[in-house]
């Protein structure tokens, strides 16, 4: 069996006044420490950046030989940020003589460590958006003890152990929504959003390459020169029989005192809040086909697996300069009179192509495009366009910087 020799320094508690330039003071030079970067994502507490990222779990194996030769050196130590310093609360670890591979995770509840196999685990997204977790990972390979020396003149030479740099990446796709009304002849109230027919369970495999650097600071971050190489990312494996009928719903009016999102006719986009702490959907990266109304007039009929978005809304025709109680309802579940209504759903076919670590901003536009009644007349074989078609576009971003918009075609009503 291979022996692992620990290099443990003799720490000297020396007063500065009694030191000479020939004396050496070692500080943490043999302890394994960590320096962490978590890229900015959002101000929400549930999505981590350096301002709120305060804990992760770390694993390490010997780095020599092939994968089958590797043995465990750290198995699930918990590292916390304490007063701005990262501390291994599971106990101090010291550098061995051999090099180490480090793997760190946050929110990977299904991860089971095995140094001699690919580092894969099953992950499921919570059905309730406010309870979804941001999955993060970092990899740093072939690391050995390194030190830095400071001190000049009459000062002692201070030898300090360099920490292991861990650059965390986001493994999921972040989904957020906006809405805007560009037609001055309309007044809109939005009460909810749904995203339907996506996969919520898959297997993730960590990359076998360092996750160095801050990702995508500028430029075209959807495949351009600043997009990191595919090998620097992990990989998602979705089973062929994975259920695709998952729906994520956001109720914007959860309590009787809450008001729907009001949209007057201008060009301003309004963010649609998605929960109390998350303010985003954190979903498994995947590629889907859009619901095809021509072949399946109702989006929820048996055999229909195409994805789509839904908006719960009421729309009024504005007769004067601004919305009034005398305006007619042109979309919604009307009450006894034609001026008031409860919100009704509009279904919009949408194909998704989400990549890990990217943010997708879906903007619903009340003016042009096409939406469909999700509950068409069963005696009518044709898809039923909504009275007021709704278009939308999607802006693709990483978790740091907002860049250009990408139009997504929607059938005309």
Tab-separated table of C-alpha atoms in Angstrom:
chain	number	residue	atom	x	y	z
A	1	UNK	CA	0.000	0.000	0.000
A	2	UNK	CA	1.271	3.458	-0.942
A	3	UNK	CA	2.213	5.592	2.062
A	4	UNK	CA	1.072	9.184	2.272
A	5	UNK	CA	3.504	11.405	4.128
A	6	UNK	CA	2.081	14.542	5.728
A	7	UNK	CA	4.094	17.723	5.634
A	8	UNK	CA	3.196	19.443	8.914
A	9	UNK	CA	5.099	22.638	9.775
A	10	UNK	CA	6.407	23.450	13.236
A	11	UNK	CA	4.493	26.652	13.957
A	12	UNK	CA	6.516	29.157	15.933
A	13	UNK	CA	4.861	31.777	18.126
A	14	UNK	CA	7.498	34.498	17.969
A	15	UNK	CA	7.155	38.117	18.998
A	16	UNK	CA	8.017	40.525	16.197
A	17	UNK	CA	10.448	42.431	18.424
A	18	UNK	CA	12.599	39.341	19.031
A	19	UNK	CA	12.798	38.287	15.347
A	20	UNK	CA	15.754	38.863	13.079
A	21	UNK	CA	15.941	38.684	9.300
A	22	UNK	CA	17.328	35.132	9.516
A	23	UNK	CA	14.264	33.868	11.378
A	24	UNK	CA	11.296	32.276	9.597
A	25	UNK	CA	7.677	32.365	10.735
A	26	UNK	CA	5.471	29.771	9.032
A	27	UNK	CA	1.734	30.489	8.815
A	28	UNK	CA	-0.658	27.751	7.653
A	29	UNK	CA	2.012	26.520	5.255
A	30	UNK	CA	1.022	22.872	5.624
A	31	UNK	CA	-2.742	23.237	6.090
A	32	UNK	CA	-5.045	22.729	3.110
A	33	UNK	CA	-7.002	25.967	2.712
A	34	UNK	CA	-9.392	27.236	0.042
A	35	UNK	CA	-9.986	30.433	-1.891
A	36	UNK	CA	-13.438	30.519	-3.489
A	37	UNK	CA	-15.061	32.404	-6.351
A	38	UNK	CA	-18.782	32.049	-7.055
A	39	UNK	CA	-19.870	34.011	-10.109
A	40	UNK	CA	-22.556	36.667	-9.760
A	41	UNK	CA	-26.023	35.458	-10.634
A	42	UNK	CA	-28.754	37.590	-9.104
A	43	UNK	CA	-29.482	39.452	-5.910
A	44	UNK	CA	-31.707	36.605	-4.737
A	45	UNK	CA	-30.576	34.709	-1.646
A	46	UNK	CA	-31.139	31.302	-3.209
A	47	UNK	CA	-28.722	31.896	-6.101
A	48	UNK	CA	-25.160	32.216	-4.985
A	49	UNK	CA	-22.372	34.672	-5.632
A	50	UNK	CA	-19.504	35.852	-3.434
A	51	UNK	CA	-21.845	37.990	-1.323
A	52	UNK	CA	-23.927	35.100	0.019
A	53	UNK	CA	-21.968	31.925	-0.810
A	54	UNK	CA	-20.872	30.660	2.590
A	55	UNK	CA	-20.663	26.847	2.520
A	56	UNK	CA	-19.695	23.937	0.277
A	57	UNK	CA	-18.653	20.297	0.504
A	58	UNK	CA	-15.220	19.211	-0.724
A	59	UNK	CA	-13.767	15.876	-1.808
A	60	UNK	CA	-10.191	15.009	-2.790
A	61	UNK	CA	-8.322	12.035	-4.179
A	62	UNK	CA	-4.709	11.271	-4.997
A	63	UNK	CA	-3.874	12.439	-8.507
A	64	UNK	CA	-1.222	9.957	-9.620
A	65	UNK	CA	-1.803	7.164	-12.134
A	66	UNK	CA	-5.076	6.272	-13.811
A	67	UNK	CA	-8.524	6.818	-12.336
A	68	UNK	CA	-8.563	3.271	-10.928
A	69	UNK	CA	-5.340	3.996	-9.000
A	70	UNK	CA	-6.769	6.935	-7.069
A	71	UNK	CA	-7.582	6.782	-3.384
A	72	UNK	CA	-9.624	9.032	-1.137
A	73	UNK	CA	-7.921	11.793	0.819
A	74	UNK	CA	-10.972	13.934	1.709
A	75	UNK	CA	-14.496	12.522	1.728
A	76	UNK	CA	-17.153	15.194	2.123
A	77	UNK	CA	-15.589	17.781	4.422
A	78	UNK	CA	-17.811	20.804	5.050
A	79	UNK	CA	-16.151	24.170	4.463
A	80	UNK	CA	-17.800	27.306	5.864
A	81	UNK	CA	-17.022	30.987	5.527
A	82	UNK	CA	-16.346	32.240	9.052
A	83	UNK	CA	-15.707	35.986	9.439
A	84	UNK	CA	-14.734	36.170	5.792
A	85	UNK	CA	-12.305	33.223	5.960
A	86	UNK	CA	-12.972	29.735	4.602
A	87	UNK	CA	-12.573	27.119	7.343
A	88	UNK	CA	-12.837	23.343	7.167
A	89	UNK	CA	-15.321	22.738	9.993
A	90	UNK	CA	-14.868	18.978	9.591
A	91	UNK	CA	-11.279	19.341	10.832
A	92	UNK	CA	-7.938	20.645	9.621
A	93	UNK	CA	-6.395	18.812	6.671
A	94	UNK	CA	-2.679	18.869	5.823
A	95	UNK	CA	-0.943	18.478	2.483
A	96	UNK	CA	0.398	15.019	1.692
A	97	UNK	CA	3.542	14.372	-0.314
A	98	UNK	CA	1.503	13.356	-3.378
A	99	UNK	CA	-0.633	15.653	-5.552
A	100	UNK	CA	-4.403	15.866	-5.012
A	101	UNK	CA	-7.508	16.339	-7.172
A	102	UNK	CA	-10.227	18.488	-5.571
A	103	UNK	CA	-13.977	18.418	-6.304
A	104	UNK	CA	-16.347	20.793	-4.523
A	105	UNK	CA	-20.149	20.931	-4.615
A	106	UNK	CA	-23.063	22.946	-3.325
A	107	UNK	CA	-26.605	21.489	-3.155
A	108	UNK	CA	-25.593	18.142	-4.710
A	109	UNK	CA	-27.700	16.123	-2.281
A	110	UNK	CA	-27.502	12.902	-4.343
A	111	UNK	CA	-23.713	12.862	-4.682
A	112	UNK	CA	-21.855	9.734	-3.495
A	113	UNK	CA	-18.053	9.941	-3.553
A	114	UNK	CA	-15.963	7.268	-5.275
A	115	UNK	CA	-12.429	8.359	-6.262
A	116	UNK	CA	-12.002	5.563	-8.828
A	117	UNK	CA	-15.120	6.328	-10.920
A	118	UNK	CA	-16.615	9.203	-12.887
A	119	UNK	CA	-18.096	11.709	-10.464
A	120	UNK	CA	-21.786	11.456	-11.377
A	121	UNK	CA	-24.993	11.838	-9.399
A	122	UNK	CA	-28.739	12.107	-9.912
A	123	UNK	CA	-30.360	15.490	-9.450
A	124	UNK	CA	-34.027	16.481	-9.304
A	125	UNK	CA	-35.519	19.959	-9.478
A	126	UNK	CA	-38.131	20.842	-6.866
A	127	UNK	CA	-41.647	21.273	-8.244
A	128	UNK	CA	-42.176	24.422	-6.163
A	129	UNK	CA	-40.110	27.215	-7.684
A	130	UNK	CA	-39.345	28.948	-4.377
A	131	UNK	CA	-37.757	25.692	-3.116
A	132	UNK	CA	-35.503	25.093	-6.112
A	133	UNK	CA	-31.748	25.066	-5.447
A	134	UNK	CA	-28.826	26.450	-7.397
A	135	UNK	CA	-26.420	23.563	-8.091
A	136	UNK	CA	-22.749	24.649	-8.107
A	137	UNK	CA	-19.488	22.785	-8.661
A	138	UNK	CA	-15.738	23.435	-8.808
A	139	UNK	CA	-12.826	21.248	-9.915
A	140	UNK	CA	-9.095	21.779	-9.310
A	141	UNK	CA	-6.740	18.972	-10.329
A	142	UNK	CA	-3.142	17.958	-9.584
A	143	UNK	CA	-2.611	20.325	-6.672
A	144	UNK	CA	0.395	20.250	-4.343
A	145	UNK	CA	1.536	22.343	-1.404
A	146	UNK	CA	2.798	25.757	-2.470
A	147	UNK	CA	3.930	28.670	-0.320
A	148	UNK	CA	4.625	32.373	-0.559
A	149	UNK	CA	7.364	34.244	1.312
A	150	UNK	CA	7.251	37.842	2.532
A	151	UNK	CA	9.518	39.899	4.752
A	152	UNK	CA	12.495	42.182	4.099
A	153	UNK	CA	15.276	43.836	6.041
A	154	UNK	CA	15.017	43.254	9.763
A	155	UNK	CA	11.591	41.652	9.442
A	156	UNK	CA	11.249	37.865	9.692
A	157	UNK	CA	10.539	35.862	6.553
A	158	UNK	CA	6.894	34.810	6.654
A	159	UNK	CA	6.072	31.575	4.837
A	160	UNK	CA	2.369	31.190	4.143
A	161	UNK	CA	0.625	28.261	2.490
A	162	UNK	CA	-1.259	29.172	-0.684
A	163	UNK	CA	-4.957	28.187	-0.700
A	164	UNK	CA	-6.507	25.934	-3.351
A	165	UNK	CA	-8.383	28.221	-5.805
A	166	UNK	CA	-11.900	26.942	-6.439
A	167	UNK	CA	-13.947	28.668	-9.154
A	168	UNK	CA	-17.555	27.535	-8.799
A	169	UNK	CA	-19.856	27.231	-11.791
A	170	UNK	CA	-23.635	26.973	-12.069
A	171	UNK	CA	-24.759	23.587	-13.390
A	172	UNK	CA	-28.394	24.522	-14.030
A	173	UNK	CA	-30.166	26.937	-16.356
A	174	UNK	CA	-31.794	29.997	-14.847
A	175	UNK	CA	-35.223	31.001	-16.214
A	176	UNK	CA	-36.887	34.358	-15.525
A	177	UNK	CA	-39.877	36.143	-17.041
A	178	UNK	CA	-40.845	39.651	-18.076
A	179	UNK	CA	-43.956	41.083	-19.670
A	180	UNK	CA	-44.682	44.255	-21.575
A	181	UNK	CA	-47.638	45.783	-23.358
A	182	UNK	CA	-46.597	47.710	-26.455
A	183	UNK	CA	-50.148	48.534	-27.582
A	184	UNK	CA	-51.629	51.777	-26.133
A	185	UNK	CA	-55.108	50.464	-26.945
A	186	UNK	CA	-54.746	47.609	-24.446
A	187	UNK	CA	-54.641	47.335	-20.678
A	188	UNK	CA	-53.375	44.007	-19.273
A	189	UNK	CA	-53.279	42.379	-15.856
A	190	UNK	CA	-51.069	39.276	-15.492
A	191	UNK	CA	-51.790	36.870	-12.636
A	192	UNK	CA	-49.612	33.848	-13.382
A	193	UNK	CA	-47.131	32.027	-15.600
A	194	UNK	CA	-46.607	28.349	-16.390
A	195	UNK	CA	-43.779	26.490	-18.113
A	196	UNK	CA	-44.970	23.047	-19.221
A	197	UNK	CA	-43.533	19.758	-20.515
A	198	UNK	CA	-39.916	19.759	-19.423
A	199	UNK	CA	-37.731	17.177	-17.673
A	200	UNK	CA	-37.013	17.638	-13.966
A	201	UNK	CA	-34.619	14.713	-13.258
A	202	UNK	CA	-31.271	13.864	-14.852
A	203	UNK	CA	-27.752	12.623	-14.075
A	204	UNK	CA	-24.913	15.112	-13.831
A	205	UNK	CA	-21.217	14.282	-14.322
A	206	UNK	CA	-18.497	16.645	-13.147
A	207	UNK	CA	-15.827	17.645	-15.672
A	208	UNK	CA	-12.281	16.292	-15.388
A	209	UNK	CA	-10.710	19.685	-16.040
A	210	UNK	CA	-10.064	22.725	-13.885
A	211	UNK	CA	-12.989	25.146	-13.664
A	212	UNK	CA	-10.714	28.160	-13.770
A	213	UNK	CA	-11.595	31.765	-14.442
A	214	UNK	CA	-14.649	33.969	-14.339
A	215	UNK	CA	-17.016	32.985	-17.123
A	216	UNK	CA	-18.350	35.226	-19.860
A	217	UNK	CA	-17.647	38.810	-18.935
A	218	UNK	CA	-18.648	40.364	-22.248
A	219	UNK	CA	-19.533	39.685	-25.858
A	220	UNK	CA	-21.749	37.021	-27.373
A	221	UNK	CA	-22.092	34.618	-24.498
A	222	UNK	CA	-24.290	32.146	-26.341
A	223	UNK	CA	-21.568	30.409	-28.299
A	224	UNK	CA	-19.226	33.274	-29.094
A	225	UNK	CA	-15.535	33.636	-28.260
A	226	UNK	CA	-16.223	34.243	-24.571
A	227	UNK	CA	-18.263	31.070	-24.168
A	228	UNK	CA	-16.167	28.506	-22.232
A	229	UNK	CA	-15.113	25.316	-23.987
A	230	UNK	CA	-17.556	22.435	-23.652
A	231	UNK	CA	-14.889	20.354	-21.904
A	232	UNK	CA	-14.752	22.941	-19.127
A	233	UNK	CA	-18.367	22.154	-18.302
A	234	UNK	CA	-19.906	19.074	-16.800
A	235	UNK	CA	-22.532	17.061	-18.670
A	236	UNK	CA	-26.203	16.245	-18.180
A	237	UNK	CA	-27.619	12.853	-19.153
A	238	UNK	CA	-31.406	12.693	-19.493
A	239	UNK	CA	-32.902	9.194	-19.630
A	240	UNK	CA	-34.908	8.307	-22.740
A	241	UNK	CA	-37.934	7.487	-20.596
A	242	UNK	CA	-37.707	10.603	-18.417
A	243	UNK	CA	-41.118	12.159	-17.785
A	244	UNK	CA	-41.616	15.303	-19.845
A	245	UNK	CA	-45.018	16.391	-18.522
A	246	UNK	CA	-43.595	18.478	-15.701
A	247	UNK	CA	-45.189	21.908	-15.193
A	248	UNK	CA	-43.803	24.804	-13.164
A	249	UNK	CA	-46.372	27.402	-12.178
A	250	UNK	CA	-45.961	30.862	-10.723
A	251	UNK	CA	-49.006	32.408	-9.079
A	252	UNK	CA	-48.457	36.152	-8.990
A	253	UNK	CA	-51.559	36.655	-6.822
A	254	UNK	CA	-51.129	34.057	-4.054
A	255	UNK	CA	-53.120	35.991	-1.438
A	256	UNK	CA	-56.395	37.880	-1.596
A	257	UNK	CA	-54.590	41.159	-0.865
A	258	UNK	CA	-52.072	40.730	-3.692
A	259	UNK	CA	-52.606	42.551	-6.959
A	260	UNK	CA	-51.866	41.237	-10.464
A	261	UNK	CA	-49.089	42.791	-12.539
A	262	UNK	CA	-50.613	45.742	-14.412
A	263	UNK	CA	-49.294	46.589	-17.885
A	264	UNK	CA	-50.229	49.848	-19.576
A	265	UNK	CA	-49.541	50.461	-23.244
A	266	UNK	CA	-45.890	51.468	-23.476
A	267	UNK	CA	-42.544	49.861	-24.246
A	268	UNK	CA	-41.496	49.177	-20.640
A	269	UNK	CA	-40.819	45.596	-19.555
A	270	UNK	CA	-41.949	44.532	-16.087
A	271	UNK	CA	-40.257	41.656	-14.273
A	272	UNK	CA	-42.622	38.914	-13.111
A	273	UNK	CA	-41.590	37.851	-9.589
A	274	UNK	CA	-41.071	34.108	-9.295
A	275	UNK	CA	-40.980	33.416	-5.574
A	276	UNK	CA	-40.114	34.731	-2.139
A	277	UNK	CA	-36.394	33.908	-2.217
A	278	UNK	CA	-35.445	32.527	-5.602
A	279	UNK	CA	-36.898	35.005	-8.124
A	280	UNK	CA	-35.900	32.509	-10.826
A	281	UNK	CA	-36.586	29.000	-11.995
A	282	UNK	CA	-33.510	26.788	-11.689
A	283	UNK	CA	-34.053	23.997	-14.246
A	284	UNK	CA	-32.123	21.147	-15.844
A	285	UNK	CA	-30.444	22.136	-19.135
A	286	UNK	CA	-32.309	20.449	-21.985
A	287	UNK	CA	-33.563	20.762	-25.529
A	288	UNK	CA	-37.274	20.392	-26.289
A	289	UNK	CA	-39.655	20.529	-29.232
A	290	UNK	CA	-42.527	23.009	-29.143
A	291	UNK	CA	-46.148	21.967	-28.840
A	292	UNK	CA	-47.631	21.725	-32.372
A	293	UNK	CA	-51.250	22.993	-32.283
A	294	UNK	CA	-51.888	21.777	-35.837
A	295	UNK	CA	-51.496	18.139	-34.744
A	296	UNK	CA	-52.610	18.501	-31.117
A	297	UNK	CA	-55.156	21.359	-30.790
A	298	UNK	CA	-55.198	21.051	-26.983
A	299	UNK	CA	-51.773	21.224	-25.286
A	300	UNK	CA	-52.568	18.708	-22.550
A	301	UNK	CA	-54.081	15.876	-24.634
A	302	UNK	CA	-52.624	12.389	-24.426
A	303	UNK	CA	-49.539	11.930	-26.599
A	304	UNK	CA	-48.704	15.633	-26.740
A	305	UNK	CA	-45.211	16.110	-25.264
A	306	UNK	CA	-44.207	19.419	-26.858
A	307	UNK	CA	-43.272	22.246	-24.506
A	308	UNK	CA	-45.148	25.515	-24.121
A	309	UNK	CA	-45.592	28.579	-21.941
A	310	UNK	CA	-48.835	29.877	-20.455
A	311	UNK	CA	-49.860	33.313	-19.231
A	312	UNK	CA	-52.849	33.886	-16.961
A	313	UNK	CA	-54.257	37.313	-17.776
A	314	UNK	CA	-57.149	39.683	-18.382
A	315	UNK	CA	-57.018	42.126	-21.300
A	316	UNK	CA	-59.192	45.205	-21.831
A	317	UNK	CA	-59.681	47.358	-24.921
A	318	UNK	CA	-58.787	50.927	-23.928
A	319	UNK	CA	-61.336	53.281	-25.480
A	320	UNK	CA	-59.963	56.581	-24.145
A	321	UNK	CA	-56.574	57.920	-23.199
A	322	UNK	CA	-56.255	55.516	-20.247
A	323	UNK	CA	-57.928	52.419	-18.816
A	324	UNK	CA	-61.294	52.941	-17.104
A	325	UNK	CA	-64.134	50.839	-15.707
A	326	UNK	CA	-66.008	51.376	-18.973
A	327	UNK	CA	-63.443	49.462	-21.063
A	328	UNK	CA	-64.578	46.140	-22.550
A	329	UNK	CA	-62.878	42.859	-21.635
A	330	UNK	CA	-61.512	41.166	-24.751
A	331	UNK	CA	-59.704	38.270	-23.035
A	332	UNK	CA	-60.524	36.617	-19.725
A	333	UNK	CA	-63.195	34.631	-17.938
A	334	UNK	CA	-65.954	37.218	-18.072
A	335	UNK	CA	-68.407	37.720	-15.260
A	336	UNK	CA	-72.036	38.731	-15.737
A	337	UNK	CA	-71.099	42.016	-17.349
A	338	UNK	CA	-68.664	42.634	-20.169
A	339	UNK	CA	-66.427	45.037	-18.250
A	340	UNK	CA	-65.003	42.684	-15.599
A	341	UNK	CA	-63.423	39.234	-15.726
A	342	UNK	CA	-61.228	36.755	-13.934
A	343	UNK	CA	-57.887	35.871	-15.558
A	344	UNK	CA	-57.824	33.146	-18.215
A	345	UNK	CA	-54.852	31.177	-19.531
A	346	UNK	CA	-53.257	31.678	-22.941
A	347	UNK	CA	-50.970	28.871	-24.208
A	348	UNK	CA	-47.917	29.701	-26.341
A	349	UNK	CA	-45.858	26.988	-28.114
A	350	UNK	CA	-42.160	27.298	-27.248
A	351	UNK	CA	-39.091	25.175	-27.977
A	352	UNK	CA	-36.344	25.324	-25.329
A	353	UNK	CA	-32.605	24.859	-25.781
A	354	UNK	CA	-31.090	25.528	-22.369
A	355	UNK	CA	-27.406	25.207	-21.523
A	356	UNK	CA	-25.860	24.970	-18.100
A	357	UNK	CA	-24.745	28.200	-16.508
A	358	UNK	CA	-26.889	30.429	-18.732
A	359	UNK	CA	-29.821	32.663	-17.882
A	360	UNK	CA	-32.869	32.853	-20.186
A	361	UNK	CA	-35.157	35.882	-19.927
A	362	UNK	CA	-38.565	35.257	-21.531
A	363	UNK	CA	-40.420	38.478	-22.327
A	364	UNK	CA	-44.140	38.193	-23.119
A	365	UNK	CA	-45.216	40.947	-25.506
A	366	UNK	CA	-48.907	41.901	-25.598
A	367	UNK	CA	-49.424	43.124	-29.154
A	368	UNK	CA	-48.326	40.754	-31.941
A	369	UNK	CA	-47.685	37.061	-32.443
A	370	UNK	CA	-49.870	34.100	-31.595
A	371	UNK	CA	-51.305	32.357	-28.562
A	372	UNK	CA	-53.903	29.607	-28.217
A	373	UNK	CA	-56.831	28.735	-26.020
A	374	UNK	CA	-55.612	25.785	-23.909
A	375	UNK	CA	-59.195	24.451	-23.616
A	376	UNK	CA	-60.543	24.458	-27.176
A	377	UNK	CA	-63.964	23.222	-28.203
A	378	UNK	CA	-63.608	19.411	-28.434
A	379	UNK	CA	-65.969	19.376	-31.439
A	380	UNK	CA	-63.706	21.713	-33.411
A	381	UNK	CA	-60.648	19.867	-34.805
A	382	UNK	CA	-58.686	23.050	-35.473
A	383	UNK	CA	-56.502	24.828	-32.886
A	384	UNK	CA	-58.208	27.818	-31.340
A	385	UNK	CA	-56.174	31.050	-31.427
A	386	UNK	CA	-56.628	33.345	-28.475
A	387	UNK	CA	-58.533	36.535	-29.229
A	388	UNK	CA	-55.462	38.574	-28.345
A	389	UNK	CA	-52.268	36.967	-29.647
A	390	UNK	CA	-49.183	37.266	-27.496
A	391	UNK	CA	-45.655	37.237	-28.810
A	392	UNK	CA	-42.493	36.760	-26.818
A	393	UNK	CA	-38.751	36.852	-27.200
A	394	UNK	CA	-35.955	35.314	-25.201
A	395	UNK	CA	-32.720	36.967	-24.151
A	396	UNK	CA	-29.869	34.530	-23.538
A	397	UNK	CA	-27.367	35.411	-20.846
A	398	UNK	CA	-24.891	33.840	-18.512
A	399	UNK	CA	-25.302	34.484	-14.811
A	400	UNK	CA	-23.248	37.681	-15.018
A	401	UNK	CA	-23.951	40.009	-17.911
A	402	UNK	CA	-27.040	40.791	-19.980
A	403	UNK	CA	-26.396	40.679	-23.722
A	404	UNK	CA	-28.416	40.727	-26.951
A	405	UNK	CA	-31.972	39.520	-27.499
A	406	UNK	CA	-32.921	36.543	-29.636
A	407	UNK	CA	-36.390	36.517	-31.218
A	408	UNK	CA	-38.320	33.275	-30.967
A	409	UNK	CA	-40.980	32.780	-33.645
A	410	UNK	CA	-44.558	32.220	-32.537
A	411	UNK	CA	-47.348	31.313	-35.005
A	412	UNK	CA	-49.583	34.145	-36.063
A	413	UNK	CA	-53.155	33.874	-34.794
